[in-house]
Tab-separated table of C-alpha atoms and ligand atoms in Angstrom:
chain	number	residue	atom	x	y	z
A	1	MET	CA	7.289	1.932	4.616
A	2	ASN	CA	9.652	-1.038	4.765
A	3	ASP	CA	12.786	-1.277	2.620
A	4	LEU	CA	11.284	-3.430	-0.124
A	5	ASN	CA	8.244	-1.132	-0.471
A	6	LYS	CA	10.635	1.788	-0.761
A	7	ILE	CA	12.893	0.130	-3.346
A	8	ILE	CA	9.917	-0.834	-5.521
A	9	THR	CA	8.177	2.536	-5.212
A	10	GLU	CA	11.315	4.504	-6.051
A	11	ALA	CA	12.146	2.303	-9.063
A	12	LEU	CA	8.610	2.563	-10.454
A	13	LEU	CA	8.259	6.319	-9.932
A	14	LYS	CA	11.601	6.810	-11.673
A	15	LYS	CA	10.387	4.797	-14.669
A	16	GLY	CA	7.156	6.797	-15.067
A	17	ALA	CA	4.590	5.519	-12.549
A	18	SER	CA	2.310	8.197	-11.077
A	19	LEU	CA	1.031	6.262	-8.047
A	20	VAL	CA	2.192	3.006	-6.459
A	21	GLY	CA	0.146	1.207	-3.796
A	22	PHE	CA	0.446	-2.029	-1.855
A	23	ALA	CA	-2.526	-4.235	-1.064
A	24	HIS	CA	-3.357	-7.140	1.197
A	25	LEU	CA	-5.578	-9.483	-0.805
A	26	GLY	CA	-6.412	-11.954	1.952
A	27	ASP	CA	-10.146	-11.129	1.804
A	28	ILE	CA	-10.430	-11.980	-1.896
A	29	GLU	CA	-11.159	-15.557	-3.022
A	30	GLU	CA	-8.031	-17.613	-3.699
A	31	GLU	CA	-9.238	-18.626	-7.173
A	32	LYS	CA	-9.111	-14.956	-8.113
A	33	THR	CA	-5.706	-14.148	-6.658
A	34	GLY	CA	-4.079	-17.480	-7.569
A	35	GLY	CA	-3.258	-17.835	-3.872
A	36	PHE	CA	-1.142	-14.665	-3.792
A	37	ARG	CA	-1.970	-12.642	-0.696
A	38	TYR	CA	-0.332	-9.376	-1.721
A	39	GLY	CA	-0.647	-7.103	-4.716
A	40	ILE	CA	0.985	-3.981	-6.052
A	41	SER	CA	-1.193	-1.484	-7.873
A	42	ILE	CA	0.423	0.938	-10.304
A	43	ALA	CA	-1.319	3.957	-11.818
A	44	VAL	CA	0.037	6.024	-14.683
A	45	ALA	CA	-1.562	9.378	-15.480
A	46	LEU	CA	-2.796	10.130	-18.986
A	47	ASN	CA	-1.338	13.037	-20.933
A	48	THR	CA	-3.428	16.109	-20.072
A	49	ASP	CA	-2.975	17.882	-23.459
A	50	ILE	CA	-4.325	14.852	-25.285
A	51	MET	CA	-7.146	14.316	-22.830
A	52	SER	CA	-8.244	17.941	-22.992
A	53	ARG	CA	-8.931	17.370	-26.703
A	54	ILE	CA	-11.382	14.439	-26.416
A	55	GLU	CA	-14.310	16.693	-25.491
A	56	ASN	CA	-16.149	15.753	-28.707
A	57	GLY	CA	-15.246	12.067	-28.698
A	58	PRO	CA	-12.155	9.853	-28.827
A	59	THR	CA	-9.279	10.886	-31.105
A	60	LYS	CA	-6.456	9.044	-32.845
A	61	GLU	CA	-3.958	10.698	-30.513
A	62	TYR	CA	-5.920	9.378	-27.507
A	63	TYR	CA	-5.757	5.919	-29.079
A	64	SER	CA	-1.959	6.129	-29.366
A	65	GLU	CA	-1.706	7.460	-25.787
A	66	TYR	CA	-3.787	4.445	-24.705
A	67	GLY	CA	-1.268	2.144	-26.456
A	68	ARG	CA	1.742	3.999	-25.045
A	69	LEU	CA	0.438	3.697	-21.479
A	70	ASN	CA	-0.422	0.010	-21.866
A	71	ASN	CA	3.178	-0.653	-22.948
A	72	LEU	CA	4.570	1.467	-20.117
A	73	LEU	CA	2.352	-0.317	-17.565
A	74	ASN	CA	3.507	-3.714	-18.854
A	75	GLU	CA	7.139	-2.585	-18.448
A	76	LEU	CA	6.477	-1.262	-14.939
A	77	GLY	CA	4.804	-4.536	-13.977
A	78	GLU	CA	7.788	-6.541	-15.224
A	79	CYS	CA	10.158	-4.188	-13.415
A	80	ALA	CA	8.378	-4.656	-10.049
A	81	ALA	CA	8.266	-8.417	-10.588
A	82	ASP	CA	12.006	-8.538	-11.353
A	83	ILE	CA	12.782	-6.663	-8.124
A	84	LEU	CA	10.606	-9.027	-6.066
A	85	LYS	CA	12.139	-12.091	-7.722
A	86	SER	CA	15.661	-10.782	-7.083
A	87	TYR	CA	14.747	-10.899	-3.351
A	88	GLY	CA	13.567	-14.512	-3.660
A	89	TYR	CA	9.803	-13.835	-3.807
A	90	LYS	CA	7.272	-15.051	-6.339
A	91	ALA	CA	5.750	-12.346	-8.507
A	92	LEU	CA	3.179	-12.360	-11.276
A	93	PRO	CA	2.763	-9.186	-13.313
A	94	ARG	CA	-0.812	-9.027	-14.675
A	95	THR	CA	0.266	-7.581	-18.026
A	96	THR	CA	-2.038	-7.190	-21.022
A	97	LYS	CA	-0.489	-10.411	-22.382
A	98	VAL	CA	-1.597	-12.379	-19.300
A	99	VAL	CA	-5.013	-10.909	-18.426
A	100	LYS	CA	-7.907	-12.670	-20.119
A	101	GLN	CA	-11.118	-10.750	-20.659
A	102	ASP	CA	-14.420	-12.596	-20.908
A	103	GLU	CA	-16.348	-10.973	-23.768
A	104	GLU	CA	-19.718	-12.320	-22.579
A	105	SER	CA	-19.557	-10.668	-19.178
A	106	LEU	CA	-17.044	-7.937	-20.115
A	107	SER	CA	-14.937	-8.764	-17.076
A	108	THR	CA	-11.696	-10.294	-15.843
A	109	ILE	CA	-11.124	-12.588	-12.890
A	110	LEU	CA	-9.233	-10.015	-10.805
A	111	PRO	CA	-9.780	-6.456	-12.065
A	112	HIS	CA	-6.940	-3.958	-11.570
A	113	LYS	CA	-9.448	-1.656	-9.841
A	114	THR	CA	-10.038	-4.203	-7.084
A	115	VAL	CA	-6.342	-4.262	-6.212
A	116	ALA	CA	-6.195	-0.463	-6.470
A	117	THR	CA	-8.988	0.096	-3.917
A	118	ARG	CA	-7.404	-2.518	-1.623
A	119	ALA	CA	-4.143	-0.565	-1.858
A	120	GLY	CA	-6.000	2.638	-0.970
A	121	LEU	CA	-5.223	4.420	-4.252
A	122	GLY	CA	-8.823	5.502	-4.775
A	123	TRP	CA	-12.469	4.469	-4.987
A	124	ILE	CA	-14.791	3.170	-7.695
A	125	GLY	CA	-16.706	6.193	-8.928
A	126	LYS	CA	-20.288	6.328	-10.167
A	127	CYS	CA	-18.530	6.164	-13.562
A	128	ALA	CA	-17.243	2.650	-12.695
A	129	LEU	CA	-13.646	3.879	-12.957
A	130	LEU	CA	-11.049	4.186	-10.225
A	131	VAL	CA	-11.087	7.806	-9.045
A	132	THR	CA	-7.990	9.061	-7.262
A	133	LYS	CA	-7.657	12.289	-5.306
A	134	GLU	CA	-4.456	13.193	-7.196
A	135	PHE	CA	-5.457	12.514	-10.820
A	136	GLY	CA	-9.203	11.884	-10.747
A	137	SER	CA	-9.889	9.010	-13.138
A	138	LEU	CA	-7.172	10.157	-15.570
A	139	VAL	CA	-5.121	7.044	-14.850
A	140	ARG	CA	-4.537	3.633	-16.356
A	141	LEU	CA	-3.663	0.742	-14.089
A	142	THR	CA	-1.802	-2.496	-13.715
A	143	THR	CA	-1.264	-5.106	-10.998
A	144	ILE	CA	1.501	-7.391	-9.758
A	145	LEU	CA	0.612	-10.330	-7.522
A	146	THR	CA	3.206	-11.544	-5.030
A	147	ASP	CA	3.849	-13.603	-1.913
A	148	ALA	CA	6.116	-10.906	-0.424
A	149	GLU	CA	4.661	-9.648	2.864
A	150	LEU	CA	4.680	-5.986	1.913
A	151	GLU	CA	3.552	-3.150	4.136
A	152	VAL	CA	0.060	-2.385	2.845
A	153	GLY	CA	-2.136	0.685	2.409
A	154	ILE	CA	-5.532	1.319	3.993
A	155	PRO	CA	-8.293	-0.066	1.757
A	156	ILE	CA	-11.009	2.277	0.508
A	157	ASN	CA	-14.379	0.568	0.775
A	158	GLU	CA	-16.817	3.131	-0.534
A	159	SER	CA	-17.235	5.826	-3.110
A	160	GLN	CA	-16.415	9.422	-2.299
A	161	CYS	CA	-18.440	10.813	-5.215
A	162	GLY	CA	-21.192	12.043	-2.890
A	163	ASN	CA	-23.956	13.887	-4.771
A	164	CYS	CA	-21.919	14.459	-7.927
A	165	SER	CA	-23.405	12.905	-11.079
A	166	GLU	CA	-21.460	14.693	-13.836
A	167	CYS	CA	-20.391	11.399	-15.458
A	168	GLN	CA	-23.992	10.203	-15.584
A	169	LYS	CA	-25.093	13.513	-17.115
A	170	TYR	CA	-22.544	13.421	-19.955
A	171	CYS	CA	-22.190	9.679	-20.694
A	172	PRO	CA	-23.022	9.275	-24.414
A	173	GLY	CA	-24.056	5.650	-23.895
A	174	ASP	CA	-26.466	6.142	-20.992
A	175	ALA	CA	-24.347	3.563	-19.131
A	176	ILE	CA	-24.088	5.254	-15.737
A	177	LYS	CA	-26.915	4.886	-13.248
A	178	GLY	CA	-25.813	7.445	-10.641
A	179	VAL	CA	-25.371	5.011	-7.754
A	180	ASN	CA	-22.547	5.270	-5.209
A	181	TRP	CA	-20.295	2.169	-5.100
A	182	LYS	CA	-19.299	0.253	-1.996
A	183	VAL	CA	-17.519	-3.095	-1.599
A	184	GLY	CA	-19.936	-5.908	-2.378
A	185	LEU	CA	-22.076	-3.986	-4.885
A	186	ASN	CA	-22.363	-5.644	-8.303
A	187	ARG	CA	-21.091	-3.656	-11.266
A	188	ASP	CA	-24.439	-4.017	-13.062
A	189	ASP	CA	-26.193	-2.224	-10.203
A	190	TYR	CA	-24.420	1.066	-10.965
A	191	TYR	CA	-23.193	0.778	-14.549
A	192	ASN	CA	-24.179	-0.898	-17.835
A	193	ALA	CA	-20.946	-2.177	-19.404
A	194	PHE	CA	-22.723	-3.310	-22.563
A	195	ASN	CA	-24.173	0.141	-23.328
A	196	CYS	CA	-20.729	1.609	-22.684
A	197	SER	CA	-18.979	-0.897	-24.918
A	198	LYS	CA	-21.480	-0.477	-27.796
A	199	THR	CA	-21.258	3.312	-27.708
A	200	ALA	CA	-17.468	3.384	-27.442
A	201	ARG	CA	-17.265	1.026	-30.440
A	202	LYS	CA	-19.515	3.345	-32.501
A	203	LEU	CA	-17.446	6.411	-31.560
A	204	CYS	CA	-14.267	4.582	-32.602
A	205	ASP	CA	-15.840	3.415	-35.883
A	206	LYS	CA	-16.443	7.080	-36.719
A	207	ILE	CA	-12.723	7.831	-36.597
A	208	GLY	CA	-11.607	4.511	-38.117
A	209	ILE	CA	-10.172	2.894	-34.987
A	210	LYS	CA	-10.748	-0.792	-34.238
A	211	GLU	CA	-11.149	-0.307	-30.473
A	212	ARG	CA	-13.762	0.816	-27.999
A	213	ILE	CA	-12.401	3.820	-26.238
A	214	CYS	CA	-14.442	6.839	-25.211
A	215	GLY	CA	-13.258	8.616	-22.070
A	216	LYS	CA	-16.073	11.154	-21.659
A	217	CYS	CA	-16.666	10.003	-18.059
A	218	ILE	CA	-12.952	10.513	-17.388
A	219	ILE	CA	-12.749	14.143	-18.449
A	220	VAL	CA	-16.022	15.418	-16.964
A	221	CYS	CA	-15.194	14.111	-13.472
A	222	PRO	CA	-14.474	17.086	-11.142
A	223	TRP	CA	-11.502	15.213	-9.647
A	224	SER	CA	-10.009	14.796	-13.150
A	225	LYS	CA	-10.829	18.410	-14.005
A	226	LYS	CA	-8.955	19.575	-10.919
A	227	TYR	CA	-5.854	17.713	-12.120
A	228	LEU	CA	-6.286	18.901	-15.731
A	229	LYS	CA	-6.540	22.497	-14.489
A	230	SER	CA	-3.428	22.143	-12.339
A	231	LYS	CA	-1.436	21.004	-15.389
A	232	MET	CA	-2.931	23.295	-18.009
A	233	GLY	CA	-3.143	26.457	-15.910
B	1	B12	C1	-13.658	-5.354	-19.252
B	1	B12	C2	-13.142	-3.940	-19.287
B	1	B12	C3	-13.931	-2.961	-19.882
B	1	B12	C4	-15.376	-3.210	-20.284
B	1	B12	C5	-16.238	-3.123	-18.994
B	1	B12	C6	-15.831	-1.973	-18.052
B	1	B12	C7	-16.107	-2.181	-16.562
B	1	B12	N1	-16.149	-1.082	-15.828
B	1	B12	O1	-16.264	-3.269	-16.069
B	1	B12	C8	-15.617	-2.068	-21.320
B	1	B12	C9	-15.229	-2.578	-22.697
B	1	B12	C10	-17.034	-1.506	-21.374
B	1	B12	C11	-14.586	-1.056	-20.870
B	1	B12	C12	-14.653	0.289	-21.117
B	1	B12	C13	-13.755	1.213	-20.642
B	1	B12	N2	-12.594	0.958	-20.022
B	1	B12	CO1	-12.024	-0.821	-19.474
B	1	B12	N3	-11.377	-2.435	-18.801
B	1	B12	C14	-11.887	-3.612	-18.726
B	1	B12	C15	-10.909	-4.566	-17.995
B	1	B12	C16	-10.167	-5.375	-19.063
B	1	B12	C17	-11.544	-5.486	-16.968
B	1	B12	C18	-12.496	-4.774	-15.984
B	1	B12	C19	-13.373	-5.768	-15.253
B	1	B12	O2	-12.972	-6.890	-14.960
B	1	B12	N4	-14.598	-5.377	-14.968
B	1	B12	C20	-15.521	-6.254	-14.248
B	1	B12	C21	-16.086	-5.620	-13.039
B	1	B12	C22	-16.864	-6.672	-12.212
B	1	B12	O3	-15.059	-5.113	-12.229
B	1	B12	P1	-14.766	-3.571	-11.947
B	1	B12	O4	-15.270	-2.711	-13.058
B	1	B12	O5	-13.346	-3.478	-11.586
B	1	B12	O6	-15.654	-3.253	-10.698
B	1	B12	C23	-15.742	-4.102	-9.584
B	1	B12	C24	-14.457	-4.293	-8.814
B	1	B12	O7	-13.626	-3.139	-8.947
B	1	B12	C25	-14.975	-4.463	-7.398
B	1	B12	N5	-14.103	-4.076	-6.320
B	1	B12	C26	-13.426	-2.930	-6.151
B	1	B12	N6	-12.775	-2.957	-4.983
B	1	B12	C27	-13.058	-4.139	-4.387
B	1	B12	C28	-12.638	-4.692	-3.195
B	1	B12	C29	-13.089	-5.967	-2.830
B	1	B12	C30	-12.650	-6.562	-1.535
B	1	B12	C31	-13.955	-6.683	-3.691
B	1	B12	C32	-14.444	-8.050	-3.314
B	1	B12	C33	-14.363	-6.112	-4.900
B	1	B12	C34	-13.909	-4.858	-5.235
B	1	B12	O8	-16.134	-3.619	-7.326
B	1	B12	C35	-16.688	-3.432	-8.613
B	1	B12	C36	-18.083	-3.997	-8.669
B	1	B12	O9	-18.078	-5.376	-8.519
B	1	B12	C37	-9.950	-3.548	-17.272
B	1	B12	C38	-8.481	-3.980	-17.150
B	1	B12	C39	-8.275	-4.934	-16.020
B	1	B12	N7	-7.498	-5.951	-16.279
B	1	B12	O10	-8.770	-4.773	-14.915
B	1	B12	C40	-10.104	-2.276	-18.132
B	1	B12	C41	-10.186	-0.957	-17.406
B	1	B12	C42	-11.188	-1.074	-16.283
B	1	B12	N8	-10.722	-0.046	-18.415
B	1	B12	C43	-10.274	1.153	-18.321
B	1	B12	C44	-10.737	2.249	-19.107
B	1	B12	C45	-9.955	3.539	-18.996
B	1	B12	C46	-11.878	2.125	-19.903
B	1	B12	C47	-12.549	3.194	-20.757
B	1	B12	C48	-12.483	4.636	-20.301
B	1	B12	C49	-12.106	3.047	-22.207
B	1	B12	C50	-11.126	4.008	-22.687
B	1	B12	N9	-9.860	3.678	-22.537
B	1	B12	O11	-11.482	5.033	-23.192
B	1	B12	C51	-13.998	2.693	-20.791
B	1	B12	C52	-14.810	3.261	-19.596
B	1	B12	C53	-15.567	2.256	-18.822
B	1	B12	C54	-16.093	2.640	-17.465
B	1	B12	N10	-16.738	3.776	-17.284
B	1	B12	O12	-15.902	1.846	-16.550
B	1	B12	C55	-9.202	1.270	-17.239
B	1	B12	C56	-9.770	1.997	-16.021
B	1	B12	C57	-8.808	2.941	-15.360
B	1	B12	C58	-9.459	3.592	-14.164
B	1	B12	N11	-9.105	4.830	-13.884
B	1	B12	O13	-10.296	3.011	-13.516
B	1	B12	C59	-8.849	-0.256	-16.982
B	1	B12	C60	-8.467	-0.611	-15.549
B	1	B12	C61	-7.712	-0.595	-17.957
B	1	B12	C62	-6.342	-0.144	-17.468
B	1	B12	N12	-5.325	-0.950	-17.684
B	1	B12	O14	-6.163	0.894	-16.891
B	1	B12	N13	-13.584	-1.664	-20.136
């Protein structure tokens, strides 16, 4: 790890990041990266107490945890960008204020998960979420784009879900098809974002939240369960 990687990683871990990874983005179209060839991927783990209580659907406390982590991720993104800028580099934190989501396709131009797999933080599970060995899919993510030539991680190019289909079995929206991801596969070939979105909206309506959060696929994943168990005993 070079000095700048180390400075950034230490600062972010101290401020609450759970995982920090560095990615080379040279193999992704320039229109998507804005010409930046490097990215930093930050993961923050969700609170295990709160997540262990969403078994029967999303809760108000999960909704506030979701908000808390989005704010923390925005702060971490700004923090990494400030460090890079103080060394004379360009840096663009992809905060929730900057990222635009297309409602027709339910997608963004450069998803955080793409940068995360490039950084080697994890793989795209059958659930369509980033699955990490340390926290399963119990993480939220953000990205910083930069021109700093950082030392990068080893990209992960295919799913490590194997024969497991727990997320497919328990998805309340019938959104998960049970197909293993690899780079180049279209999202629609393994997951129906529209079924997911509709169902999550209905579940949130039930508890009076104007959002579309669910999280069932997060908590039934064996990798997430392993982390939950390690924290809860
Ligand atoms: C649009 C969106 C949604 C949509 C569609 C979800 C989807 N999977 O696409 C809806 C509203 C349904 C949704 C629902 C949820 N979401 Co959402 N959502 C997003 C958002 C804003 C954009 C995702 C996107 O662009 N998708 C489009 C597709 C094409 O991209 P993708 O899913 O990343 O998958 C492709 C790429 O990753 C690509 N890829 C991966 N590696 C590589 C490498 C190379 C070289 C290339 C070329 C491509 C590539 O391969 C995939 C197939 O094409 C992101 C935030 C963000 N800015 O990224 C959050 C995000 C994906 N959501 C998140 C979460 C947690 C959820 C929910 C659990 C809701 C909740 N909080 O309870 C559900 C679960 C959905 C699920 N099972 O995937 C988290 C995921 C965290 C994680 N561990 O992965 C994110 C990252 C938000 C965050 N800041 O953490 N979401």
